[in-house]
Short mmCIF file of C-alpha atoms in Angstrom, two decimals:
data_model
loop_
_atom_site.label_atom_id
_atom_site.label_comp_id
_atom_site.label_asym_id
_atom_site.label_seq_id
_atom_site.Cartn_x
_atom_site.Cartn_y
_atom_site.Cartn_z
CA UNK A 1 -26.13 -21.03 -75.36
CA UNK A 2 -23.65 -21.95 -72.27
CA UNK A 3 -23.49 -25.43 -70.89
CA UNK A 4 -27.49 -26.05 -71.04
CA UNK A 5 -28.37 -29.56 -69.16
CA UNK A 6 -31.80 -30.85 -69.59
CA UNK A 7 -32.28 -32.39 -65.71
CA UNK A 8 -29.82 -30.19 -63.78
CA UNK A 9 -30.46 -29.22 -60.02
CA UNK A 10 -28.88 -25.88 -60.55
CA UNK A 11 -30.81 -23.12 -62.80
CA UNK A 12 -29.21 -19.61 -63.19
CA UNK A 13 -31.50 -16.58 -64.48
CA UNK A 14 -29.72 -14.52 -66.80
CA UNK A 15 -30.03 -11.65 -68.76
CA UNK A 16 -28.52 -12.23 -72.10
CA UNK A 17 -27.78 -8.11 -72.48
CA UNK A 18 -25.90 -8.12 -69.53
CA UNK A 19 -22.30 -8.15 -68.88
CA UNK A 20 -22.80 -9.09 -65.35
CA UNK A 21 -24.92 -12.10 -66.46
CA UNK A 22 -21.88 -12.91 -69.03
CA UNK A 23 -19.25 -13.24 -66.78
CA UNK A 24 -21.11 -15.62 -64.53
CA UNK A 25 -22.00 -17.98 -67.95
CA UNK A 26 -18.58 -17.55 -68.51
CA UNK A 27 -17.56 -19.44 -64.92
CA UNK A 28 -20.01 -22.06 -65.59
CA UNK A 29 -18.49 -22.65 -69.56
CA UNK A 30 -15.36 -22.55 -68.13
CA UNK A 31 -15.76 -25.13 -65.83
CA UNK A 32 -18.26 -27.54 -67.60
CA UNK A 33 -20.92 -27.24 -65.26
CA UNK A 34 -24.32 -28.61 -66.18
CA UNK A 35 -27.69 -26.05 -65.84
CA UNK A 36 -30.74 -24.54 -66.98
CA UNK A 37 -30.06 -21.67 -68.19
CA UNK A 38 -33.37 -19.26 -68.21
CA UNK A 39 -33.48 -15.96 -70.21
CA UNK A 40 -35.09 -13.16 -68.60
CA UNK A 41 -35.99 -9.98 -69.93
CA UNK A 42 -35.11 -7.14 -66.67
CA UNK A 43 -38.67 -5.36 -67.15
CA UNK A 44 -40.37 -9.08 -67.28
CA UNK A 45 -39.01 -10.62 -64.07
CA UNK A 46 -40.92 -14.34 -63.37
CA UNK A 47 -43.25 -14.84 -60.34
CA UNK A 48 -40.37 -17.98 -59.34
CA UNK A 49 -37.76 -15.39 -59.43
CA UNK A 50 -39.36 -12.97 -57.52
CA UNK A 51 -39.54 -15.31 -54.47
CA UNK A 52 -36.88 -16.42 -54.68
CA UNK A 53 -35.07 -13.11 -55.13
CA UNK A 54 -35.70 -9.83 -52.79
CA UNK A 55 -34.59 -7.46 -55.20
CA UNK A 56 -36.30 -8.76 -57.87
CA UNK A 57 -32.53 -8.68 -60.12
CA UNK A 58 -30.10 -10.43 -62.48
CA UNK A 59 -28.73 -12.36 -61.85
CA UNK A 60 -29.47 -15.06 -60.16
CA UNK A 61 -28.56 -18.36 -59.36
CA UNK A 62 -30.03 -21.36 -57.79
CA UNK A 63 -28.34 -24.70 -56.60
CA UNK A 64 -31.31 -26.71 -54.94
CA UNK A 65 -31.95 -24.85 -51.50
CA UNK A 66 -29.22 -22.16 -52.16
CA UNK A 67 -29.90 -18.84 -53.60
CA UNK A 68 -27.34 -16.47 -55.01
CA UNK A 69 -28.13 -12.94 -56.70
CA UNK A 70 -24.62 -10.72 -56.73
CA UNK A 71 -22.23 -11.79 -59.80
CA UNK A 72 -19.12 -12.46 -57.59
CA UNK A 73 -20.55 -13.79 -54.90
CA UNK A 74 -21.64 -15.95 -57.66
CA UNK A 75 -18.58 -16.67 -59.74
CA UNK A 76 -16.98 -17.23 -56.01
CA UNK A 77 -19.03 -19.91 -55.12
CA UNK A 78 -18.80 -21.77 -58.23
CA UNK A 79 -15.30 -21.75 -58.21
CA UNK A 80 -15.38 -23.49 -54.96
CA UNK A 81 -18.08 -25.87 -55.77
CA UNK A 82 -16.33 -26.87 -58.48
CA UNK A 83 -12.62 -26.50 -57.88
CA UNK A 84 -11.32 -27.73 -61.32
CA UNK A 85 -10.12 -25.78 -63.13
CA UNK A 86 -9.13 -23.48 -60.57
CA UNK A 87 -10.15 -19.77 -61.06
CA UNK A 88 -8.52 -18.22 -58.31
CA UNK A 89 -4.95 -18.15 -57.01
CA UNK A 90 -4.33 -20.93 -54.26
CA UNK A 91 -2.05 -18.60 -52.06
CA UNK A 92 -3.80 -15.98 -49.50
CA UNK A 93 -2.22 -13.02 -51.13
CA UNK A 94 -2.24 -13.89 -55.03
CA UNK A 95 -6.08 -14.28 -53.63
CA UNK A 96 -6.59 -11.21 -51.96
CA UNK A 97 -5.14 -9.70 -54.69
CA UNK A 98 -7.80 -11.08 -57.31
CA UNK A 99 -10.25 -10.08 -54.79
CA UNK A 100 -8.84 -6.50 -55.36
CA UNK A 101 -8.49 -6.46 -59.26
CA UNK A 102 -11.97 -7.65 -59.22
CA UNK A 103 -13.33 -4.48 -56.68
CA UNK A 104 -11.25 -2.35 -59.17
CA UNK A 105 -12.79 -3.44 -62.04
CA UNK A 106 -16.21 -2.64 -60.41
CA UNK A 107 -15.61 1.16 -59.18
CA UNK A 108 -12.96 1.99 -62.09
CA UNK A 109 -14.97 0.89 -64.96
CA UNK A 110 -18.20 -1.00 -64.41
CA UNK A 111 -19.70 2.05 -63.38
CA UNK A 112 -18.78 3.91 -66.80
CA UNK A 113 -20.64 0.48 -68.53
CA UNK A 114 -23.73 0.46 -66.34
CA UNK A 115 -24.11 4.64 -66.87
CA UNK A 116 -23.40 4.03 -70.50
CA UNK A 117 -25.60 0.81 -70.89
CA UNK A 118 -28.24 2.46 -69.09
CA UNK A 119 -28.88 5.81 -71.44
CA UNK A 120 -30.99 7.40 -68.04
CA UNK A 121 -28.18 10.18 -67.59
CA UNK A 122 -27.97 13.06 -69.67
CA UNK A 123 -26.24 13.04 -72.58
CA UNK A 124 -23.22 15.03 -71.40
CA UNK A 125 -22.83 12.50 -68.43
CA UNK A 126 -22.63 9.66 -70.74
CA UNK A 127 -20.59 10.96 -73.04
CA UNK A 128 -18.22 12.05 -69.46
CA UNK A 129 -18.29 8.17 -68.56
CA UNK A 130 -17.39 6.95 -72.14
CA UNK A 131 -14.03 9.23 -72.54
CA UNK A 132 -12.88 8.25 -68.93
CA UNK A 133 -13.62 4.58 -69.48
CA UNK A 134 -11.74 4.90 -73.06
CA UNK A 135 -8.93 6.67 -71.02
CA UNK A 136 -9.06 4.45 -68.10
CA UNK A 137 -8.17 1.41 -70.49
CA UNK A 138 -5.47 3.26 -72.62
CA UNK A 139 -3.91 4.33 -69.48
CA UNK A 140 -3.87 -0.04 -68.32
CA UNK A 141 -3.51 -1.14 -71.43
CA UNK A 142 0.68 -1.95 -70.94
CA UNK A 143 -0.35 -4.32 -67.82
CA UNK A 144 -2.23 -6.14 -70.62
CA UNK A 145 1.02 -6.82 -72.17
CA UNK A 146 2.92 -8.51 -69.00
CA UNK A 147 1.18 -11.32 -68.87
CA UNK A 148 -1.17 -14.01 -70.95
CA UNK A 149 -3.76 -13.11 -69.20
CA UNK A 150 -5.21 -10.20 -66.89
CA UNK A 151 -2.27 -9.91 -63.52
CA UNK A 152 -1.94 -13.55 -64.12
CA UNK A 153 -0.36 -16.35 -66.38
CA UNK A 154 -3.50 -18.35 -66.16
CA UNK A 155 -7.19 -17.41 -66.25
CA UNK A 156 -8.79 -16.64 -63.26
CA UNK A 157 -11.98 -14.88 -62.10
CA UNK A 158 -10.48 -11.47 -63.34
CA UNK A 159 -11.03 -12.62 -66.78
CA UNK A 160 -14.47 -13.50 -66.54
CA UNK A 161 -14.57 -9.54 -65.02
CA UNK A 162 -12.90 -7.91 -67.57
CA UNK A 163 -14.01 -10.40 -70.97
CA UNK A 164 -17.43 -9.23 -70.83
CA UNK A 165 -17.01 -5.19 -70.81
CA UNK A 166 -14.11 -5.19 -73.32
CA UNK A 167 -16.67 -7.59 -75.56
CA UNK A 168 -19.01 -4.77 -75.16
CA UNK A 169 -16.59 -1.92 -76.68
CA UNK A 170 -18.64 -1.32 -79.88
CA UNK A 171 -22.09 -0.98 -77.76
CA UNK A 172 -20.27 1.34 -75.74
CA UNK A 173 -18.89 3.70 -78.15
CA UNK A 174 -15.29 2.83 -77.43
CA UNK A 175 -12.93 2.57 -79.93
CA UNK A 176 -9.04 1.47 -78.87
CA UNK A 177 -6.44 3.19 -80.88
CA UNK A 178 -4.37 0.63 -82.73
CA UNK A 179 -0.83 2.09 -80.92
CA UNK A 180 -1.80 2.43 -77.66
CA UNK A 181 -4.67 0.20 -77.24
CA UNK A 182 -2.39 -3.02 -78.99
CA UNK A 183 -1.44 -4.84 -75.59
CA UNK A 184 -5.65 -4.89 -75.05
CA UNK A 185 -6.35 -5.60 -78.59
CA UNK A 186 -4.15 -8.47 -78.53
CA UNK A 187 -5.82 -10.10 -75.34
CA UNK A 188 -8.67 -9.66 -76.62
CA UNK A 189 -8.17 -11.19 -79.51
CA UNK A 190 -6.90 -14.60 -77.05
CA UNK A 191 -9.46 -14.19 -75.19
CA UNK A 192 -12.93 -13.84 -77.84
CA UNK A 193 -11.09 -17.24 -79.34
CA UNK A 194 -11.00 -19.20 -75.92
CA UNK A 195 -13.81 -22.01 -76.26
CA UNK A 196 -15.59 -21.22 -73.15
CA UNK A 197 -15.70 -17.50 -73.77
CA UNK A 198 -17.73 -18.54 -77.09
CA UNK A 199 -20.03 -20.77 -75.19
CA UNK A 200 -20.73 -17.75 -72.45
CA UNK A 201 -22.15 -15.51 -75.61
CA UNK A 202 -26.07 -15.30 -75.44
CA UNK A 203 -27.71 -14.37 -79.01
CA UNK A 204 -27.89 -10.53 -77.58
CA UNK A 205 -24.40 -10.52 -77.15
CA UNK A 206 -23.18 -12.41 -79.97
CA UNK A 207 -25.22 -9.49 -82.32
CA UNK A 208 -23.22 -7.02 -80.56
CA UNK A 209 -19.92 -7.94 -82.77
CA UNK A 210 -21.89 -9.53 -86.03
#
């Protein structure tokens, strides 16, 4: 699964359920880089991880003294450690925007995932977040249809963002309508084919769409 190197000075703890997790593997496939990639169950965190990690979460990566443990922070650092390909705009304000899309993507719809994922919330609250998250995409889907890729005409960070949660559509519930949901479909469809995308799938996920 991912780029896997047997002797690599960088390891990254993943969880392979977790869409956060995914879009991180998804920066490192995309850019070749070579780790240890180690599978951890949430409930059955590691002693190694747990000092190396306050809160104990997923996840997390480590590049010899360095320690990283939020997702964008993450995928931010890797794109500047390794600059080719480039994942984010070069200009200030095609940057900033990014930055933006990405926020977006976290208070607009990650939120519905993680209450979804989750199943702590009563049933009528996660049946709320799956019909606005549904809605929510319908309502984007013609921005899907402007350009190859998410806002952009290459891939960029905001792909690895939004990849993972539409991957998860049939764990959520969420079904697209063919008519308005098309523009989506059809990125989708580009995207689930790119190489790297493949290569970000853990076993977990790549049940999810067997």
């Amino acid at each position: 699964m991912g780029v896997i190197a047997k002797h690599s000075t960088m390891t990254f703890y993943s969880d392979g359920y977790d869409h956060y997790s995914q879009r991180v593997r998804l920066v490192l496939a995309e850019k070749g880089v070579a780790v240890d990639i180690v599978n951890v169950e949430p409930d059955e965190i590691p002693e190694d991880l747990i000092d190396l990690n306050p809160y104990n979460s997923l996840p997390t990566l480590v590049d010899r003294e360095l320690v990283l443990y939020e997702s964008r922070v993450i995928m931010e650092y890797l794109d500047e450690r390794f600059p080719h390909p480039p994942l984010l705009p070069v200009y200030p304000v095609a940057r900033a925007q990014s930055r933006l899309y990405m926020y977006r993507i976290q208070k607009d719809w990650c939120d519905y995932v993680d209450t979804i994922i989750a199943g702590r919330s009563r049933e009528t609250v996660i049946s709320r977040a799956r019909n606005e998250l549904r809605e929510s995409l319908i309502a984007v889907a013609p921005i899907f249809a402007e350009k190859a890729f998410f806002m952009n005409d290459t891939f960029t960070l905001v792909d690895c963002c939004v990849g993972p949660i539409l991957w998860r559509l049939p764990v959520l519930g969420i079904e697209l309508p063919p008519k308005h949901g098309k523009p989506i479909l059809k990125y989708m469809d580009n995207l689930f084919a790119r190489e790297s995308f493949k290569l970000s799938l853990s076993e977990e996920e790549q049940d999810m769409r067997d």
